[in-house]
Amino acid sequence: MRWLELAWGSLRHLFLAVWAAIVIGPLVWVVVTSFKTDREILTDPWSLPQDWHADNYSRAWDVANIGGYFVNSITVVIPSVLLTLALSAAISYVIARFDFRGRQLLNAFALSGLLFPVFLALVPLFFLANDLGLTNSHLGLSVIYAAYSISFTTLFLTNFFRTIPQELHEAATLDGAGEFRIFLTIMLPLAAPGLVTMGIFNFIGQWNQFILPYVLINDERLFVLPQGMQYLMIQQQYDSDWSALFAAVTIVMVPTIVIYTVFQQRIQAALTSGALK
Amino acid sequence: MRAHQIRFIVLLLVVPLGAYSLFVVYPYVWAIGISLTEWRGLATPPSWIGLANFAAILGDPGFWNALRNNGVYLLFVPVVTVTLALVLAALICQRCTRLTEFYRVVFLFPQVMSIVVVAILWGYAFHPRIGLLNSALEVFGINGPSWLGDPNLAQASLVAVIVWNSVGFHTALFIAAMRAVPETYYEAARLDGAGNWRMFRDITLPLLRDPVRTSLMFMAFEAFDLFAITRIMTGGGPNHATDVLATYVYDQAFSLSRFGYASALAVVMFALMLGFSAVMLLVMRENKVEFA
């Protein structure tokens, strides 16, 4: 029995190690390749670079405008996440805290967005945004990201607000606090853990959003990061600047992974919270 | 409810519901209207043609091709992803040590990377000349195929990428669910002489029924989308071999300016997803096993 357990134990670790290699292998390959010359990439894709070319990175940052796309993404996503939280917190607080006719209806209405595929909205959304001057606009993109994040965030935050004891509300009312004061100074701070979770969740989702900017932004200078990466890939097919592209992928990939590894417990909780609710 | 509370609720809701109605609900409703028109763009107003777009869809080989590809994804992606995730979760969870923590963290790397980065990365890993795969095969003297350029291999390659990208997330979900199972269950089983495999099959797996269902549904909905990965890695090619409904809708609308037809396609896509979820919910209810 002893050798069987030992064999099983090593088999188990072998299997896990193989999958870890399959996950990490391509990432390492990209990072290593990003330091090579184009010649080396074409003739000897499997070896280490002869000299480690850091200039690929300055080319990726400046010429390929990764820096610009990065700033654009920040400009869009920080306001959109804050807006997502503000709009959803308001709706979910009302649903969780007050009893009135039509509450069920409000709840169903707020969640109905989860039912539809975004592809159904694309055509009207494009023309609507166009009419309102919200295409090729970072502000427009922020507002639209937030609007499309309301349903899920509301679902999550409603459950969260329900866990805050009703007595707190009553006590504050007895102390003479108005509804706005109770909401802003008592309820929102108490909901902070839920807001942080949804903040992380929406930040990752909106940072990686592709289809909405793809439809709503066509001015290259305004591209957000995922869009800019795709544009860069198409450009590369004309310019054959492989090394800059690999450097660009590394620039985008490595910070994400580092940030994730540092905050992994929080992020993992935020990512999985959606499915576990 | 008092008057000041009603005023508070109205004030609190007016902006969020306004934005949500305008940008989310209104486009969805409007899309159904557009699907009943012929509309070629801003220069010409839409003209009402009733259900003609839907009739045209039935005779459109491009639609059936895209639908068939979605079907292939639906058949393979959820089952392969969830099975692999279950195996990995079971292997990790057996004894929770530092090393297994390391695996859990690493497996989620693809999930936190942007899908665009994943698609670009694998687009080059599959590259016939400079790619990771073919240069590895070359070491063994094998001339690797053009993974994404061969109509017979392209979709299978994409399935592999989707699985690679999603497995870690579902592994994390299953681990969380497995850790919620009380240790006493396993202790009791061990006293009864149950081995690892028996305990996994008879205790862990039945208790994981709900997360497994959630994951299957989640991946099934993924299989209806796949826009970014298709657009970036193959553009729907070679020769439409990897077209899916999402890319087909996009092309009809924004490449060919057939806005009415594209909206009708999107309505069909929505109906298919609704129908699919209804069937899934029914099937899952019938299979419900009651535990004493």
XYZ file of C-alpha atoms in Angstrom:
569
model
C 0.000 0.000 0.000
C 2.836 2.368 0.840
C 4.358 2.360 -2.670
C 0.913 2.791 -4.192
C 0.356 5.954 -2.176
C 3.773 7.213 -3.151
C 3.141 6.501 -6.828
C -0.245 8.220 -6.631
C 1.293 11.235 -4.881
C 3.956 11.725 -7.523
C 1.475 11.145 -10.341
C -0.717 13.817 -8.832
C 2.100 16.334 -8.669
C 3.221 15.417 -12.166
C -0.235 16.154 -13.516
C -0.443 19.497 -11.692
C 3.069 20.439 -12.773
C 2.269 19.625 -16.411
C -0.758 21.897 -16.394
C 1.225 24.643 -14.633
C 3.842 24.330 -17.402
C 1.126 24.562 -20.059
C -0.138 27.759 -18.406
C 3.236 29.382 -17.767
C 5.110 28.116 -20.856
C 3.487 30.433 -23.418
C 3.848 33.412 -21.058
C 7.558 32.789 -20.570
C 7.964 32.299 -24.318
C 6.426 35.727 -24.983
C 8.639 37.443 -22.406
C 11.818 35.786 -23.718
C 10.892 36.488 -27.347
C 10.275 40.150 -26.537
C 14.027 40.584 -25.956
C 15.084 39.097 -29.303
C 15.779 40.709 -32.643
C 13.345 40.092 -35.489
C 16.021 37.963 -37.181
C 16.339 35.715 -34.150
C 12.573 35.410 -33.873
C 12.345 34.204 -37.461
C 15.360 31.928 -37.584
C 15.578 30.547 -34.077
C 12.301 30.824 -32.183
C 13.236 28.266 -29.537
C 16.502 29.672 -28.175
C 17.370 32.419 -25.737
C 18.253 35.809 -27.223
C 21.930 36.438 -27.979
C 21.728 39.955 -26.530
C 18.776 41.012 -24.435
C 17.273 43.843 -26.507
C 15.491 46.263 -24.217
C 15.068 48.729 -27.094
C 12.102 46.642 -28.287
C 10.334 48.023 -25.264
C 10.969 51.685 -25.950
C 9.760 51.080 -29.535
C 6.605 49.384 -28.279
C 5.937 52.159 -25.791
C 6.535 55.120 -28.120
C 6.103 54.122 -31.748
C 3.374 51.578 -31.129
C 1.724 54.002 -28.695
C 1.101 51.458 -25.935
C 1.623 54.308 -23.477
C -1.171 56.306 -25.115
C -3.594 53.355 -25.083
C -2.751 52.729 -21.452
C -3.570 56.326 -20.480
C -6.799 56.104 -22.499
C -7.832 52.942 -20.644
C -7.182 54.603 -17.290
C -9.163 57.664 -18.381
C -12.138 55.495 -19.264
C -12.106 52.775 -16.630
C -11.522 54.716 -13.408
C -14.582 56.958 -13.893
C -16.628 54.055 -15.248
C -15.949 51.835 -12.225
C -16.816 54.658 -9.803
C -19.966 55.412 -11.781
C -20.886 51.708 -11.858
C -20.628 51.541 -8.068
C -22.573 54.778 -7.491
C -25.461 53.895 -9.820
C -25.712 50.279 -8.666
C -25.420 51.113 -4.964
C -28.361 53.522 -5.261
C -30.622 50.961 -6.958
C -29.618 48.034 -4.760
C -30.005 50.053 -1.553
C -33.582 50.929 -2.480
C -34.375 47.311 -3.373
C -32.789 45.900 -0.231
C -33.971 48.453 2.295
C -37.455 49.665 1.415
C -40.711 47.812 1.117
C -43.068 49.293 -1.438
C -45.392 48.250 -4.210
C -43.426 47.639 -7.362
C -40.235 46.624 -5.591
C -40.259 43.225 -7.276
C -40.844 44.959 -10.587
C -37.915 47.314 -9.982
C -35.732 44.347 -9.108
C -36.736 42.441 -12.255
C -36.228 45.557 -14.374
C -32.739 46.200 -12.990
C -31.689 42.595 -13.540
C -33.247 42.222 -16.997
C -29.986 43.350 -18.595
C -28.439 40.010 -17.609
C -30.831 38.230 -19.936
C -29.730 39.769 -23.215
C -26.588 39.206 -25.280
C -24.811 42.516 -25.855
C -24.761 41.763 -29.594
C -28.486 42.452 -29.705
C -27.876 46.019 -28.516
C -24.898 46.845 -30.734
C -26.682 48.395 -33.713
C -29.104 50.636 -31.782
C -26.432 51.481 -29.219
C -24.098 52.650 -31.955
C -26.730 54.946 -33.486
C -27.900 56.176 -30.095
C -24.353 57.012 -29.012
C -23.751 58.620 -32.379
C -26.834 60.865 -32.005
C -25.763 61.876 -28.492
C -22.191 62.587 -29.553
C -20.913 59.730 -27.376
C -18.986 57.836 -30.043
C -15.252 58.557 -30.096
C -15.624 59.886 -26.572
C -13.997 58.539 -23.454
C -16.745 59.979 -21.300
C -19.348 58.274 -23.493
C -17.549 54.963 -23.168
C -17.372 55.351 -19.363
C -21.099 55.999 -19.104
C -21.942 53.071 -21.383
C -19.600 50.681 -19.524
C -21.301 51.703 -16.277
C -24.812 51.281 -17.710
C -24.019 47.755 -18.893
C -22.492 46.830 -15.519
C -25.527 47.935 -13.481
C -27.480 44.666 -13.629
C -24.840 42.353 -12.249
C -23.465 44.846 -9.722
C -26.978 45.583 -8.459
C -27.679 41.872 -8.028
C -24.539 41.471 -5.946
C -24.905 44.639 -3.867
C -28.596 43.990 -3.113
C -27.608 40.756 -1.419
C -24.898 42.650 0.399
C -27.146 45.466 1.674
C -29.594 42.837 2.938
C -26.967 41.557 5.366
C -26.753 44.958 7.094
C -29.129 44.845 10.096
C -32.309 46.874 9.727
C -31.984 48.061 13.352
C -29.126 50.373 12.387
C -31.477 52.219 10.095
C -34.106 52.540 12.806
C -31.597 53.721 15.408
C -30.256 56.375 13.057
C -33.779 57.555 12.251
C -34.485 57.920 15.976
C -31.354 60.025 16.254
C -32.896 62.328 13.688
C -30.739 61.442 10.698
C -32.338 61.957 7.296
C -32.468 59.250 4.644
C -29.626 60.763 2.606
C -27.413 61.006 5.675
C -28.150 57.428 6.662
C -27.362 56.208 3.156
C -24.161 58.202 2.700
C -22.646 58.118 6.182
C -23.855 54.780 7.587
C -24.931 52.369 4.875
C -22.296 53.034 2.197
C -19.354 52.704 4.636
C -20.862 49.478 5.979
C -21.147 48.195 2.422
C -17.472 48.988 1.729
C -16.332 45.336 1.479
C -19.041 44.621 -1.087
C -18.195 47.797 -2.978
C -14.507 46.856 -3.059
C -15.312 43.379 -4.353
C -17.508 44.781 -7.103
C -14.941 47.502 -7.803
C -12.265 44.891 -8.510
C -14.682 42.712 -10.456
C -15.818 45.582 -12.677
C -12.325 46.999 -13.062
C -11.061 43.713 -14.498
C -14.124 43.306 -16.710
C -14.141 46.874 -18.022
C -10.362 47.043 -18.433
C -10.576 43.971 -20.671
C -13.754 45.042 -22.481
C -13.374 44.636 -26.230
C -16.634 44.663 -28.177
C -18.012 47.996 -26.898
C -14.945 50.134 -27.697
C -14.542 48.177 -30.936
C -17.951 49.484 -32.019
C -17.981 52.907 -30.333
C -14.438 54.190 -30.905
C -12.747 54.314 -34.289
C -10.273 57.149 -33.820
C -6.924 55.448 -33.287
C -5.706 58.127 -30.848
C -8.635 57.338 -28.530
C -8.262 53.532 -28.562
C -8.311 51.764 -25.199
C -5.697 49.123 -24.458
C -7.358 45.910 -25.762
C -8.372 47.716 -28.933
C -4.915 49.245 -29.325
C -3.330 45.807 -28.909
C -5.494 44.416 -31.670
C -4.680 47.386 -33.898
C -1.003 46.897 -33.178
C -1.265 43.253 -34.190
C -2.789 44.215 -37.531
C -0.113 46.896 -38.067
C 2.576 44.374 -37.322
C 1.432 42.292 -40.279
C 2.426 45.209 -42.539
C 5.546 46.319 -40.697
C 6.822 42.891 -39.575
C 8.019 44.431 -36.328
C 7.592 41.196 -34.378
C 9.851 42.106 -31.495
C 7.932 45.314 -30.687
C 4.688 43.373 -30.683
C 6.024 40.768 -28.271
C 7.356 43.602 -26.102
C 3.918 45.251 -26.189
C 2.212 42.014 -25.144
C 4.710 41.684 -22.287
C 4.144 45.280 -21.163
C 0.424 44.610 -20.892
C 0.661 41.079 -19.529
C 3.323 41.231 -16.824
C 1.887 44.042 -14.643
C -1.510 42.327 -14.700
C 0.022 39.107 -13.463
C 2.171 40.821 -10.838
C -0.788 42.799 -9.479
C -2.913 39.668 -9.471
C -0.273 37.631 -7.640
C 0.113 40.305 -4.954
C -3.621 40.755 -4.395
C -4.619 37.252 -5.443
C -6.819 36.456 -2.464
C -8.954 39.567 -2.908
C -9.082 39.256 -6.671
C -9.909 35.581 -6.617
C -12.727 36.268 -4.173
C -14.037 39.050 -6.416
C -13.858 36.938 -9.559
C -15.528 33.911 -8.049
C -18.111 35.880 -6.055
C -20.207 36.236 -9.192
C -20.620 32.555 -9.781
C -21.054 31.618 -6.143
C -23.890 34.045 -5.450
C -43.919 54.629 3.835
C -43.664 58.344 4.522
C -43.509 61.178 2.036
C -39.870 62.028 2.698
C -38.931 58.418 2.082
C -40.729 58.364 -1.234
C -38.941 61.560 -2.219
C -35.622 59.996 -1.215
C -36.275 56.843 -3.247
C -37.280 58.807 -6.332
C -34.245 61.086 -6.086
C -31.947 58.130 -5.588
C -33.323 56.178 -8.515
C -33.823 58.822 -11.169
C -30.261 59.025 -12.513
C -29.338 55.309 -12.341
C -32.607 54.121 -13.847
C -32.463 56.885 -16.450
C -28.995 55.851 -17.615
C -29.902 52.174 -17.508
C -33.149 52.648 -19.440
C -31.536 54.845 -22.069
C -28.354 52.857 -22.734
C -29.383 49.281 -21.952
C -33.131 48.686 -22.071
C -33.988 51.057 -24.901
C -31.377 49.612 -27.342
C -32.579 46.063 -26.657
C -36.177 46.974 -27.344
C -35.246 49.107 -30.343
C -33.183 46.233 -31.772
C -36.315 44.110 -32.038
C -37.932 46.945 -33.989
C -34.934 47.281 -36.312
C -35.014 43.539 -36.966
C -38.353 44.041 -38.726
C -36.931 46.587 -41.169
C -34.615 46.838 -44.119
C -32.028 49.412 -43.115
C -28.815 50.156 -44.974
C -27.485 53.048 -42.931
C -27.887 56.695 -42.122
C -28.537 57.879 -45.678
C -31.769 55.910 -46.030
C -34.414 55.555 -43.325
C -35.412 52.041 -42.307
C -38.345 50.575 -44.211
C -40.754 48.088 -42.634
C -40.525 44.596 -44.129
C -42.137 42.510 -41.378
C -40.594 39.099 -40.875
C -38.744 39.057 -44.206
C -35.333 39.218 -42.482
C -36.170 36.127 -40.458
C -37.254 34.269 -43.579
C -33.970 35.279 -45.222
C -32.005 33.979 -42.235
C -33.478 30.500 -42.691
C -32.091 30.392 -46.224
C -28.734 31.970 -45.393
C -25.873 29.437 -45.493
C -23.664 31.930 -43.629
C -26.043 31.816 -40.674
C -26.209 28.018 -40.603
C -22.447 27.794 -40.857
C -21.992 30.168 -37.907
C -24.659 28.354 -35.913
C -23.013 24.994 -36.585
C -19.693 26.375 -35.296
C -21.379 27.696 -32.157
C -22.885 24.231 -31.766
C -19.452 22.604 -31.949
C -18.182 24.959 -29.242
C -21.272 24.270 -27.160
C -20.636 20.535 -27.436
C -16.952 20.584 -26.465
C -16.027 23.731 -24.516
C -18.195 23.334 -21.376
C -17.611 19.593 -20.927
C -13.851 19.686 -21.533
C -13.333 22.785 -19.387
C -15.388 21.550 -16.450
C -13.931 18.026 -16.519
C -10.374 19.303 -16.559
C -11.166 21.856 -13.845
C -12.706 19.142 -11.663
C -9.646 16.934 -12.017
C -7.285 19.790 -11.220
C -9.383 20.939 -8.261
C -9.526 17.416 -6.853
C -5.767 17.008 -7.205
C -5.061 20.389 -5.611
C -7.525 20.062 -2.786
C -6.475 16.710 -1.447
C -4.049 18.272 0.944
C -3.933 22.028 1.026
C -0.236 22.857 1.201
C 1.835 25.821 0.054
C 2.600 24.049 -3.198
C -1.054 23.525 -4.022
C -1.730 27.193 -3.215
C 0.929 27.983 -5.810
C -0.909 25.900 -8.405
C -4.226 27.533 -7.616
C -2.723 30.998 -8.140
C -0.855 30.073 -11.315
C -3.840 28.375 -12.922
C -5.777 31.634 -12.747
C -3.149 33.647 -14.678
C -4.941 33.334 -18.036
C -8.206 34.510 -16.514
C -6.809 37.842 -15.307
C -5.107 38.544 -18.626
C -7.181 40.417 -21.166
C -8.800 38.043 -23.663
C -7.224 40.199 -26.384
C -3.758 39.524 -24.995
C -4.567 35.818 -24.737
C -5.745 35.767 -28.339
C -2.662 37.612 -29.634
C -0.347 35.426 -27.568
C -1.849 32.197 -28.895
C -2.138 33.604 -32.402
C 1.659 33.757 -32.382
C 2.125 30.528 -30.446
C 0.198 28.831 -33.290
C 2.152 30.683 -35.994
C 3.427 28.126 -38.532
C 6.939 29.642 -38.776
C 7.800 31.436 -35.552
C 5.247 29.770 -33.288
C 5.941 28.049 -30.019
C 4.188 24.838 -31.033
C 5.785 24.285 -34.398
C 9.270 25.166 -33.241
C 8.785 22.616 -30.456
C 7.655 20.022 -33.000
C 10.660 20.858 -35.158
C 12.928 19.660 -32.365
C 11.459 16.205 -33.006
C 11.813 16.655 -36.757
C 8.101 17.135 -37.290
C 6.889 19.772 -39.701
C 3.997 21.298 -37.794
C 0.770 22.236 -39.557
C -0.660 25.700 -40.044
C -2.902 25.470 -37.003
C -5.128 28.455 -37.674
C -4.814 28.348 -41.469
C -6.162 24.830 -41.888
C -9.996 24.717 -41.904
C -9.879 21.287 -40.245
C -7.651 22.418 -37.376
C -8.643 26.054 -36.806
C -11.680 25.477 -34.639
C -10.025 22.737 -32.595
C -7.132 25.134 -31.972
C -9.557 27.780 -30.756
C -11.248 25.259 -28.439
C -7.836 24.562 -26.921
C -7.228 28.267 -26.319
C -10.661 28.785 -24.750
C -10.123 25.816 -22.437
C -6.622 27.060 -21.558
C -8.091 30.441 -20.750
C -11.053 29.267 -18.639
C -9.928 26.178 -16.711
C -8.256 28.087 -13.869
C -11.372 30.086 -13.053
C -13.534 26.989 -12.716
C -10.797 25.197 -10.803
C -10.865 28.080 -8.302
C -14.658 27.808 -8.052
C -14.535 24.062 -7.427
C -11.765 24.404 -4.854
C -13.863 26.944 -2.954
C -16.806 24.523 -3.027
C -14.658 21.545 -1.977
C -13.245 23.451 0.983
C -16.804 24.049 2.166
C -17.387 20.295 2.561
C -17.087 19.421 6.267
C -13.971 17.378 7.035
C -16.097 15.037 9.202
C -17.679 13.552 6.052
C -14.283 12.360 4.902
C -13.260 11.168 8.358
C -16.387 9.049 8.585
C -15.783 7.620 5.136
C -12.158 6.878 5.969
C -13.274 4.955 9.052
C -15.503 2.930 6.786
C -12.429 2.145 4.717
C -13.139 4.339 1.705
C -10.173 5.237 -0.511
C -9.434 8.592 -2.169
C -11.300 7.715 -5.314
C -14.385 6.437 -3.471
C -14.490 9.582 -1.326
C -14.180 11.801 -4.391
C -16.900 9.935 -6.282
C -19.371 9.444 -3.437
C -18.859 12.551 -1.310
C -17.145 15.377 -3.175
C -18.748 14.979 -6.586
C -22.399 14.876 -5.430
C -21.814 17.898 -3.189
C -20.295 19.770 -6.125
C -23.421 19.353 -8.227
C -24.453 23.009 -8.026
C -21.097 24.614 -8.837
C -20.631 22.133 -11.686
C -24.003 23.133 -13.122
C -23.182 26.808 -12.736
C -19.881 26.294 -14.529
C -21.476 24.330 -17.354
C -24.068 27.066 -17.879
C -21.416 29.767 -17.658
C -19.250 28.106 -20.301
C -22.279 27.400 -22.478
C -23.009 31.129 -22.581
C -19.345 31.741 -23.369
C -19.746 29.372 -26.311
C -22.463 31.635 -27.686
C -20.109 34.645 -27.671
C -16.391 34.149 -28.466
C -16.285 37.381 -30.466
C -12.880 38.700 -29.366
C -11.000 35.433 -29.631
C -12.435 34.676 -33.087
C -11.982 38.198 -34.411
C -8.358 38.399 -33.337
C -7.104 34.876 -33.954
C -8.793 33.925 -37.223
C -11.178 36.704 -38.233
C -13.728 33.913 -38.723
C -11.537 32.202 -41.318
C -10.040 30.303 -42.981
C -12.918 30.467 -45.434
C -15.498 31.013 -42.649
C -14.474 27.817 -40.833
C -14.524 29.601 -37.465
C -17.308 32.128 -38.014
C -19.691 32.305 -35.058
C -23.007 34.126 -34.671
C -21.331 36.990 -32.807
C -18.812 37.708 -35.575
C -21.470 37.150 -38.242
C -23.796 39.708 -36.607
C -20.925 42.172 -36.329
C -19.893 41.773 -39.956
C -23.435 42.111 -41.280
C -23.900 45.301 -39.280
C -20.591 47.113 -39.320
C -18.862 45.753 -42.427
C -21.855 45.428 -44.759
C -24.171 48.043 -43.164
C -27.105 45.603 -43.220
C -28.470 46.873 -39.919
C -31.934 45.348 -40.192
C -30.616 41.932 -41.105
C -27.905 42.043 -38.412
C -30.507 42.908 -35.771
C -32.713 40.035 -36.902
C -29.713 37.708 -36.577
C -29.102 39.041 -33.065
C -32.759 38.432 -32.160
C -32.386 34.831 -33.352
C -29.190 34.520 -31.306
C -31.060 35.810 -28.251
C -33.954 33.395 -28.844
C -31.531 30.482 -29.183
C -29.837 31.408 -25.904
C -33.179 31.712 -24.114
C -34.347 28.391 -25.545
C -31.091 26.752 -24.601
C -31.255 27.993 -20.994
C -34.868 26.856 -20.699
C -33.937 23.363 -21.907
C -30.920 23.228 -19.611
C -32.995 24.249 -16.588
C -35.564 21.581 -17.411
C -32.969 18.847 -17.894
C -31.225 19.802 -14.672
C -34.436 19.779 -12.713
C -35.359 16.293 -13.932
C -31.991 14.958 -12.901
C -32.251 16.353 -9.427
C -31.133 13.757 -6.909
C -32.446 14.069 -3.388
C -30.104 13.328 -0.516
C -31.507 12.070 2.733
